[in-house]
Amino acid sequence: MIKKVLSSLVIGGLLVTTSFFDAGSRVEAALINSIPNTTKVEKKYESSFLAVPGYASLGVKDRSSYVGSSYYRTVSNGREFLQAILDASNGTVKVIEVTDNINLGWTELALNSTEASTYSFISKYPNPAKGFTNPLLIASGVSKLNISNVDGLTIFSTSGKTIKHAELKLQASANDIVIRNLNFDEMWQWDDSGQHKEVGWTFIKVNGANHVWIDHCKFSIAADGMIDLENGSSNVTLSWNEFGLAATQEPAESSSIYQAIDNMEQKYAAGSLDPTTSVYYKMRNEGATKNQIMAYAAYHSKVHLSGSGDKDYTNYVSPDGVEIKDGNQRIRLTMAYNHYTNVGQRLPMIRQGTGHLFNNYFDDSTHQKLLDTVPAISKYGGDKLSRGVNARNGASIAADTNVYNGFNEPMIGAERQGDDTGNMDEPFSTLFKDAMNHSLIVNSKVINSSGTYIGSSWDNNGDNAFTKGFTWYDKSTIGNWAWSSHIDGVENMSKTNPPSTPFTFTYDYNEQLPYAYKTVPLNSVVPTVMKYAGVSAIKFSAADWLRTN
């Protein structure tokens, strides 16, 4: 007998659905159109969608009262920005308004020794081992900027200004950080090996920080991730952002793609590329044009890595007994109302933690068209993935009312981690082999070369268009949802001295999602997100940008 309870109320014309599923029941997949143990409101887009959604709502604070106070700082150049960050760590700045484009590249800043000591939280990113291929980065350099010892800070722009050439790292001592209406650009260069492993440039790394809201921003492409979560970062929301670039053959001449590919074209014309190793040479030599390679270069592979290593299965305890709460099980990520273009994987990838996605539009169609129409790029271009949700090491990721366009594998990985250990080293491939990963996509659409499918990843007993890249073990997670998992006895384990026997796990099948959430109907996702996501997509006063509701 199927045990299922769906409670729906119609209040003021809105559909409010609360879903509960018995832990021991097996649910007929075709009946599932909502995430278990959640409360959701479906309605037309209006201003309430602009309040902080998801996990960040549990801890970020309204700072509109700081307008006109001494805690409010406007900045228009790199040094002013650095001073404001320094003052934020002292508690004397709570709001930073960016009023002009800021270049934070290490060469561009050219700090003297006194300034370098004063602003020790920013440092030079090591140069690529094989040198720069992007002339913009040769001129500016690349920096790392740590935001530490800050409790409560909003960084925003009323006019969508740009921050270039720096990776922002939100450290574990940072809490309640809001970043809104900013453009992040020029952290990418062409990798002529095609491996994307030479540099680790990322726009933002949430490196242990808690309660982070990144909203209405734009991120072009980076050499590694776009926004990654590490070291137990918790209660993070990405909302109404625009990620990636369309695969266009006519990028702006001032852009990173144009500059880098034009530089490669000059080397190709001069005969200075190695025919045996250069991806650019091979593509051009077999018929791809410079402009077609520019379109291919717009693809961004690795988007949101959450949990940087299997080793972070528990918190670290220092020799003096101080516990650093950096275990992957603490990760909590919400992705809502974002627009992704030309992206390939880690949407998101989460180790041990929890992810919740709703009303996102993932579009890889322009990249797929390029691969289908240019043989030389299809032959030598390694960037071909179109993957979405990837739960690992006992993680739980649920996606509601999303659209996947040009995606072949909206959900990848395995129900049992032991069936997906290809990228895991010992002892972790053994330790996590019995972990059950909970992955679910409901009320969503996938469009690819096989056609269009609307429904749930639990449809047809787990055999459907959402699960083409997913390996089921015994399908025990179908209809048996847990928002989190716990390694039994992990409190007594050491990160530096892992046990020798496989972990056993407890899954909380009664846990409720700790917030209610809003969605627009599935047929409204694409037009709504394309209109309202991204930098300067809405017009707000400074006070409005500082509000959370």
CSV table of N, CA and C in Angstrom, one decimal, residues 30-148:
chain,number,residue,atom,x,y,z
A,30,ALA,N,5.4,8.5,-10.6
A,30,ALA,CA,4.7,9.4,-11.5
A,30,ALA,C,3.8,10.4,-10.8
A,31,LEU,N,3.5,10.1,-9.5
A,31,LEU,CA,2.7,11.0,-8.7
A,31,LEU,C,3.4,12.2,-8.0
A,32,ILE,N,4.7,12.2,-8.1
A,32,ILE,CA,5.5,13.1,-7.4
A,32,ILE,C,5.7,14.4,-8.2
A,33,ASN,N,5.2,15.5,-7.7
A,33,ASN,CA,5.4,16.8,-8.3
A,33,ASN,C,5.9,17.9,-7.3
A,34,SER,N,6.3,17.4,-6.1
A,34,SER,CA,6.8,18.3,-5.1
A,34,SER,C,7.9,17.6,-4.2
A,35,ILE,N,8.7,18.4,-3.6
A,35,ILE,CA,9.8,17.8,-2.8
A,35,ILE,C,9.2,17.5,-1.4
A,36,PRO,N,9.5,16.3,-0.9
A,36,PRO,CA,9.0,15.9,0.4
A,36,PRO,C,9.5,16.8,1.5
A,37,ASN,N,8.7,17.0,2.5
A,37,ASN,CA,9.1,17.7,3.7
A,37,ASN,C,9.4,19.2,3.4
A,38,THR,N,8.6,19.8,2.6
A,38,THR,CA,8.8,21.2,2.3
A,38,THR,C,7.5,21.9,2.3
A,39,THR,N,7.6,23.3,2.4
A,39,THR,CA,6.4,24.1,2.2
A,39,THR,C,6.7,25.1,1.1
A,40,LYS,N,5.8,25.1,0.1
A,40,LYS,CA,6.1,26.0,-1.1
A,40,LYS,C,4.8,26.7,-1.5
A,41,VAL,N,5.0,27.9,-2.0
A,41,VAL,CA,4.0,28.8,-2.6
A,41,VAL,C,4.3,29.0,-4.1
A,42,GLU,N,3.3,28.6,-4.9
A,42,GLU,CA,3.5,28.9,-6.4
A,42,GLU,C,2.6,30.1,-6.7
A,43,LYS,N,3.2,31.1,-7.4
A,43,LYS,CA,2.5,32.3,-7.7
A,43,LYS,C,3.2,33.1,-8.8
A,44,LYS,N,2.5,34.1,-9.3
A,44,LYS,CA,3.2,34.9,-10.3
A,44,LYS,C,4.3,35.8,-9.7
A,45,TYR,N,5.3,36.1,-10.5
A,45,TYR,CA,6.4,36.9,-10.0
A,45,TYR,C,5.8,38.3,-9.5
A,46,GLU,N,6.3,38.7,-8.3
A,46,GLU,CA,6.0,40.1,-7.8
A,46,GLU,C,7.1,40.4,-6.8
A,47,SER,N,7.0,41.5,-6.2
A,47,SER,CA,8.2,42.0,-5.4
A,47,SER,C,8.6,41.1,-4.2
A,48,SER,N,7.7,40.3,-3.7
A,48,SER,CA,8.1,39.4,-2.6
A,48,SER,C,9.2,38.4,-3.0
A,49,PHE,N,9.4,38.1,-4.4
A,49,PHE,CA,10.4,37.3,-4.8
A,49,PHE,C,11.8,37.9,-4.6
A,50,LEU,N,11.9,39.2,-4.3
A,50,LEU,CA,13.2,39.8,-4.2
A,50,LEU,C,13.7,39.8,-2.7
A,51,ALA,N,12.9,39.3,-1.8
A,51,ALA,CA,13.4,39.1,-0.4
A,51,ALA,C,14.4,38.0,-0.5
A,52,VAL,N,15.3,37.9,0.5
A,52,VAL,CA,16.3,36.9,0.6
A,52,VAL,C,15.7,35.5,0.7
A,53,PRO,N,15.9,34.6,-0.2
A,53,PRO,CA,15.3,33.3,-0.2
A,53,PRO,C,16.3,32.3,0.4
A,54,GLY,N,15.8,31.1,0.8
A,54,GLY,CA,16.6,30.0,1.0
A,54,GLY,C,17.4,30.0,2.3
A,55,TYR,N,18.5,29.3,2.4
A,55,TYR,CA,19.3,29.1,3.6
A,55,TYR,C,19.8,30.4,4.1
A,56,ALA,N,20.2,31.3,3.2
A,56,ALA,CA,20.8,32.6,3.7
A,56,ALA,C,19.8,33.4,4.6
A,57,SER,N,18.5,33.2,4.3
A,57,SER,CA,17.4,33.9,5.1
A,57,SER,C,17.5,33.5,6.6
A,58,LEU,N,18.2,32.5,6.9
A,58,LEU,CA,18.3,32.1,8.3
A,58,LEU,C,19.3,32.9,9.1
A,59,GLY,N,20.0,33.8,8.4
A,59,GLY,CA,21.1,34.5,9.1
A,59,GLY,C,21.5,35.9,8.6
A,60,VAL,N,21.2,36.3,7.4
A,60,VAL,CA,21.6,37.6,6.9
A,60,VAL,C,20.7,38.7,7.4
A,61,LYS,N,21.2,39.9,7.6
A,61,LYS,CA,20.4,40.9,8.3
A,61,LYS,C,20.2,42.1,7.4
A,62,ASP,N,19.1,42.8,7.6
A,62,ASP,CA,18.8,44.1,6.9
A,62,ASP,C,19.8,45.2,7.3
A,63,ARG,N,20.3,45.9,6.4
A,63,ARG,CA,21.3,47.0,6.7
A,63,ARG,C,20.8,48.3,6.1
A,64,SER,N,19.5,48.5,5.8
A,64,SER,CA,19.1,49.7,5.2
A,64,SER,C,19.2,50.9,6.2
A,65,SER,N,19.2,50.6,7.5
A,65,SER,CA,19.3,51.7,8.4
A,65,SER,C,20.7,52.4,8.4
A,66,TYR,N,21.6,51.8,7.8
A,66,TYR,CA,23.0,52.4,7.8
A,66,TYR,C,23.2,53.5,6.7
A,67,VAL,N,22.2,53.6,5.8
A,67,VAL,CA,22.3,54.7,4.8
A,67,VAL,C,22.5,56.1,5.5
A,68,GLY,N,23.5,56.8,5.2
A,68,GLY,CA,23.8,58.1,5.8
A,68,GLY,C,24.5,58.1,7.1
A,69,SER,N,24.9,56.9,7.5
A,69,SER,CA,25.7,56.8,8.8
A,69,SER,C,27.2,56.6,8.5
A,70,SER,N,27.9,56.6,9.6
A,70,SER,CA,29.4,56.5,9.4
A,70,SER,C,29.8,55.1,9.1
A,71,TYR,N,28.8,54.1,9.2
A,71,TYR,CA,29.1,52.7,8.8
A,71,TYR,C,28.9,52.5,7.3
A,72,TYR,N,28.5,53.5,6.6
A,72,TYR,CA,28.3,53.4,5.1
A,72,TYR,C,29.5,54.0,4.4
A,73,ARG,N,30.1,53.2,3.5
A,73,ARG,CA,31.3,53.7,2.8
A,73,ARG,C,31.1,53.6,1.3
A,74,THR,N,31.3,54.6,0.5
A,74,THR,CA,31.3,54.5,-0.9
A,74,THR,C,32.8,54.4,-1.4
A,75,VAL,N,33.0,53.6,-2.4
A,75,VAL,CA,34.4,53.4,-3.0
A,75,VAL,C,34.3,53.4,-4.5
A,76,SER,N,35.4,54.0,-5.1
A,76,SER,CA,35.4,54.1,-6.5
A,76,SER,C,36.7,53.6,-7.1
A,77,ASN,N,37.7,53.1,-6.3
A,77,ASN,CA,38.9,52.5,-6.8
A,77,ASN,C,39.4,51.4,-5.9
A,78,GLY,N,40.5,50.8,-6.3
A,78,GLY,CA,41.0,49.6,-5.6
A,78,GLY,C,41.4,49.9,-4.2
A,79,ARG,N,42.2,51.0,-4.0
A,79,ARG,CA,42.7,51.3,-2.7
A,79,ARG,C,41.5,51.7,-1.7
A,80,GLU,N,40.5,52.4,-2.2
A,80,GLU,CA,39.4,52.7,-1.3
A,80,GLU,C,38.6,51.4,-1.0
A,81,PHE,N,38.6,50.5,-1.9
A,81,PHE,CA,37.9,49.2,-1.6
A,81,PHE,C,38.7,48.5,-0.6
A,82,LEU,N,40.0,48.4,-0.7
A,82,LEU,CA,40.8,47.7,0.3
A,82,LEU,C,40.7,48.3,1.7
A,83,GLN,N,40.6,49.6,1.8
A,83,GLN,CA,40.5,50.3,3.1
A,83,GLN,C,39.1,50.0,3.7
A,84,ALA,N,38.1,49.9,2.9
A,84,ALA,CA,36.8,49.6,3.4
A,84,ALA,C,36.7,48.2,3.9
A,85,ILE,N,37.4,47.3,3.2
A,85,ILE,CA,37.4,45.9,3.7
A,85,ILE,C,38.1,45.8,5.0
A,86,LEU,N,39.3,46.5,5.1
A,86,LEU,CA,40.0,46.6,6.4
A,86,LEU,C,39.1,47.1,7.5
A,87,ASP,N,38.4,48.2,7.2
A,87,ASP,CA,37.6,48.8,8.3
A,87,ASP,C,36.4,47.9,8.6
A,88,ALA,N,35.9,47.1,7.7
A,88,ALA,CA,34.8,46.2,8.0
A,88,ALA,C,35.3,45.2,9.0
A,89,SER,N,36.6,44.8,8.9
A,89,SER,CA,37.1,43.8,9.8
A,89,SER,C,37.3,44.4,11.2
A,90,ASN,N,37.3,45.7,11.3
A,90,ASN,CA,37.4,46.4,12.6
A,90,ASN,C,36.0,46.7,13.1
A,91,GLY,N,35.0,46.5,12.3
A,91,GLY,CA,33.6,46.7,12.7
A,91,GLY,C,33.1,48.1,12.5
A,92,THR,N,33.9,49.0,11.8
A,92,THR,CA,33.5,50.3,11.6
A,92,THR,C,32.8,50.6,10.2
A,93,VAL,N,32.8,49.6,9.4
A,93,VAL,CA,32.1,49.6,8.1
A,93,VAL,C,31.2,48.4,8.0
A,94,LYS,N,29.9,48.7,7.7
A,94,LYS,CA,28.9,47.6,7.5
A,94,LYS,C,28.4,47.6,6.1
A,95,VAL,N,28.6,48.7,5.3
A,95,VAL,CA,28.1,48.7,4.0
A,95,VAL,C,29.2,49.3,3.1
A,96,ILE,N,29.4,48.7,1.9
A,96,ILE,CA,30.4,49.2,0.9
A,96,ILE,C,29.6,49.3,-0.4
A,97,GLU,N,29.4,50.6,-0.8
A,97,GLU,CA,28.8,50.8,-2.1
A,97,GLU,C,29.9,51.1,-3.2
A,98,VAL,N,29.9,50.3,-4.2
A,98,VAL,CA,30.9,50.4,-5.3
A,98,VAL,C,30.3,51.4,-6.3
A,99,THR,N,30.9,52.5,-6.5
A,99,THR,CA,30.4,53.5,-7.4
A,99,THR,C,31.1,53.6,-8.8
A,100,ASP,N,32.2,52.9,-8.9
A,100,ASP,CA,32.9,52.8,-10.2
A,100,ASP,C,33.5,51.5,-10.4
A,101,ASN,N,33.9,51.1,-11.6
A,101,ASN,CA,34.5,49.8,-11.9
A,101,ASN,C,35.9,49.8,-11.2
A,102,ILE,N,36.2,48.6,-10.6
A,102,ILE,CA,37.3,48.5,-9.8
A,102,ILE,C,38.2,47.3,-10.3
A,103,ASN,N,39.5,47.6,-10.5
A,103,ASN,CA,40.5,46.6,-11.0
A,103,ASN,C,41.3,46.3,-9.8
A,104,LEU,N,41.2,45.1,-9.3
A,104,LEU,CA,42.0,44.6,-8.1
A,104,LEU,C,43.1,43.7,-8.5
A,105,GLY,N,43.5,43.7,-9.8
A,105,GLY,CA,44.7,42.9,-10.2
A,105,GLY,C,45.9,43.4,-9.5
A,106,TRP,N,46.8,42.4,-9.1
A,106,TRP,CA,48.0,42.7,-8.3
A,106,TRP,C,48.9,43.7,-9.0
A,107,THR,N,49.1,43.6,-10.3
A,107,THR,CA,50.0,44.5,-11.0
A,107,THR,C,49.4,45.9,-11.1
A,108,GLU,N,48.1,45.9,-11.4
A,108,GLU,CA,47.3,47.1,-11.5
A,108,GLU,C,47.4,47.9,-10.1
A,109,LEU,N,47.2,47.2,-9.0
A,109,LEU,CA,47.2,47.9,-7.7
A,109,LEU,C,48.6,48.5,-7.4
A,110,ALA,N,49.6,47.7,-7.7
A,110,ALA,CA,51.0,48.2,-7.5
A,110,ALA,C,51.2,48.8,-6.1
A,111,LEU,N,50.8,48.0,-5.1
A,111,LEU,CA,50.9,48.4,-3.7
A,111,LEU,C,52.4,48.6,-3.3
A,112,ASN,N,52.7,49.7,-2.6
A,112,ASN,CA,54.1,49.8,-2.0
A,112,ASN,C,54.2,48.9,-0.8
A,113,SER,N,55.4,48.8,-0.2
A,113,SER,CA,55.6,47.9,0.9
A,113,SER,C,54.7,48.2,2.1
A,114,THR,N,54.5,49.5,2.4
A,114,THR,CA,53.6,49.9,3.5
A,114,THR,C,52.2,49.5,3.2
A,115,GLU,N,51.7,49.7,2.0
A,115,GLU,CA,50.3,49.3,1.7
A,115,GLU,C,50.2,47.8,1.7
A,116,ALA,N,51.2,47.1,1.2
A,116,ALA,CA,51.1,45.6,1.2
A,116,ALA,C,51.0,45.1,2.6
A,117,SER,N,51.7,45.7,3.5
A,117,SER,CA,51.6,45.3,4.9
A,117,SER,C,50.2,45.7,5.5
A,118,THR,N,49.8,46.9,5.2
A,118,THR,CA,48.5,47.3,5.8
A,118,THR,C,47.3,46.5,5.2
A,119,TYR,N,47.4,46.2,3.9
A,119,TYR,CA,46.3,45.4,3.3
A,119,TYR,C,46.8,43.9,3.1
A,120,SER,N,47.3,43.3,4.1
A,120,SER,CA,47.9,42.0,4.0
A,120,SER,C,46.8,40.9,3.6
A,121,PHE,N,45.6,41.3,3.6
A,121,PHE,CA,44.5,40.3,3.3
A,121,PHE,C,44.4,40.1,1.8
A,122,ILE,N,45.1,40.9,1.0
A,122,ILE,CA,45.2,40.7,-0.5
A,122,ILE,C,46.6,40.4,-0.9
A,123,SER,N,46.7,39.4,-1.8
A,123,SER,CA,48.0,38.9,-2.2
A,123,SER,C,48.0,38.6,-3.7
A,124,LYS,N,49.1,38.4,-4.3
A,124,LYS,CA,49.3,38.1,-5.7
A,124,LYS,C,48.9,36.6,-5.9
A,125,TYR,N,48.1,36.4,-6.9
A,125,TYR,CA,47.8,35.0,-7.3
A,125,TYR,C,49.0,34.5,-8.1
A,126,PRO,N,49.6,33.3,-7.8
A,126,PRO,CA,50.7,32.9,-8.6
A,126,PRO,C,50.4,32.9,-10.1
A,127,ASN,N,51.4,33.3,-10.9
A,127,ASN,CA,51.2,33.2,-12.4
A,127,ASN,C,51.0,31.8,-12.9
A,128,PRO,N,50.3,31.6,-14.0
A,128,PRO,CA,50.2,30.3,-14.6
A,128,PRO,C,51.6,29.7,-14.9
A,129,ALA,N,51.7,28.4,-14.7
A,129,ALA,CA,53.0,27.8,-14.9
A,129,ALA,C,53.5,28.0,-16.4
A,130,LYS,N,52.6,28.0,-17.3
A,130,LYS,CA,53.0,28.2,-18.7
A,130,LYS,C,52.8,29.6,-19.2
A,131,GLY,N,52.5,30.5,-18.3
A,131,GLY,CA,52.4,31.9,-18.6
A,131,GLY,C,50.9,32.3,-18.9
A,132,PHE,N,50.7,33.6,-19.1
A,132,PHE,CA,49.4,34.2,-19.4
A,132,PHE,C,49.2,34.0,-20.9
A,133,THR,N,47.9,33.7,-21.3
A,133,THR,CA,47.5,33.8,-22.7
A,133,THR,C,46.5,34.9,-22.9
A,134,ASN,N,46.1,35.6,-21.8
A,134,ASN,CA,45.1,36.7,-21.9
A,134,ASN,C,45.9,38.0,-21.7
A,135,PRO,N,46.0,38.9,-22.7
A,135,PRO,CA,46.8,40.1,-22.5
A,135,PRO,C,46.2,41.0,-21.4
A,136,LEU,N,44.9,40.9,-21.2
A,136,LEU,CA,44.3,41.8,-20.1
A,136,LEU,C,44.9,41.4,-18.8
A,137,LEU,N,45.2,40.1,-18.6
A,137,LEU,CA,45.7,39.7,-17.3
A,137,LEU,C,47.2,39.9,-17.2
A,138,ILE,N,47.9,39.9,-18.3
A,138,ILE,CA,49.3,40.3,-18.4
A,138,ILE,C,49.5,41.7,-17.8
A,139,ALA,N,48.6,42.6,-18.2
A,139,ALA,CA,48.7,44.0,-17.8
A,139,ALA,C,48.2,44.2,-16.4
A,140,SER,N,47.2,43.4,-15.9
A,140,SER,CA,46.7,43.7,-14.6
A,140,SER,C,47.2,42.8,-13.5
A,141,GLY,N,47.5,41.6,-13.8
A,141,GLY,CA,47.8,40.6,-12.8
A,141,GLY,C,46.5,40.1,-12.2
A,142,VAL,N,46.6,39.1,-11.3
A,142,VAL,CA,45.5,38.5,-10.6
A,142,VAL,C,45.7,38.5,-9.1
A,143,SER,N,44.7,38.7,-8.3
A,143,SER,CA,44.9,38.8,-6.9
A,143,SER,C,43.9,37.8,-6.2
A,144,LYS,N,44.3,37.5,-4.9
A,144,LYS,CA,43.3,36.8,-4.0
A,144,LYS,C,43.0,37.8,-2.9
A,145,LEU,N,41.8,38.0,-2.5
A,145,LEU,CA,41.4,38.9,-1.5
A,145,LEU,C,40.5,38.2,-0.4
A,146,ASN,N,41.1,38.1,0.8
A,146,ASN,CA,40.4,37.4,1.9
A,146,ASN,C,39.5,38.4,2.7
A,147,ILE,N,38.3,38.0,2.9
A,147,ILE,CA,37.4,38.7,3.8
A,147,ILE,C,37.3,37.9,5.1
A,148,SER,N,37.9,38.4,6.2
A,148,SER,CA,37.9,37.7,7.4
A,148,SER,C,37.5,38.5,8.6
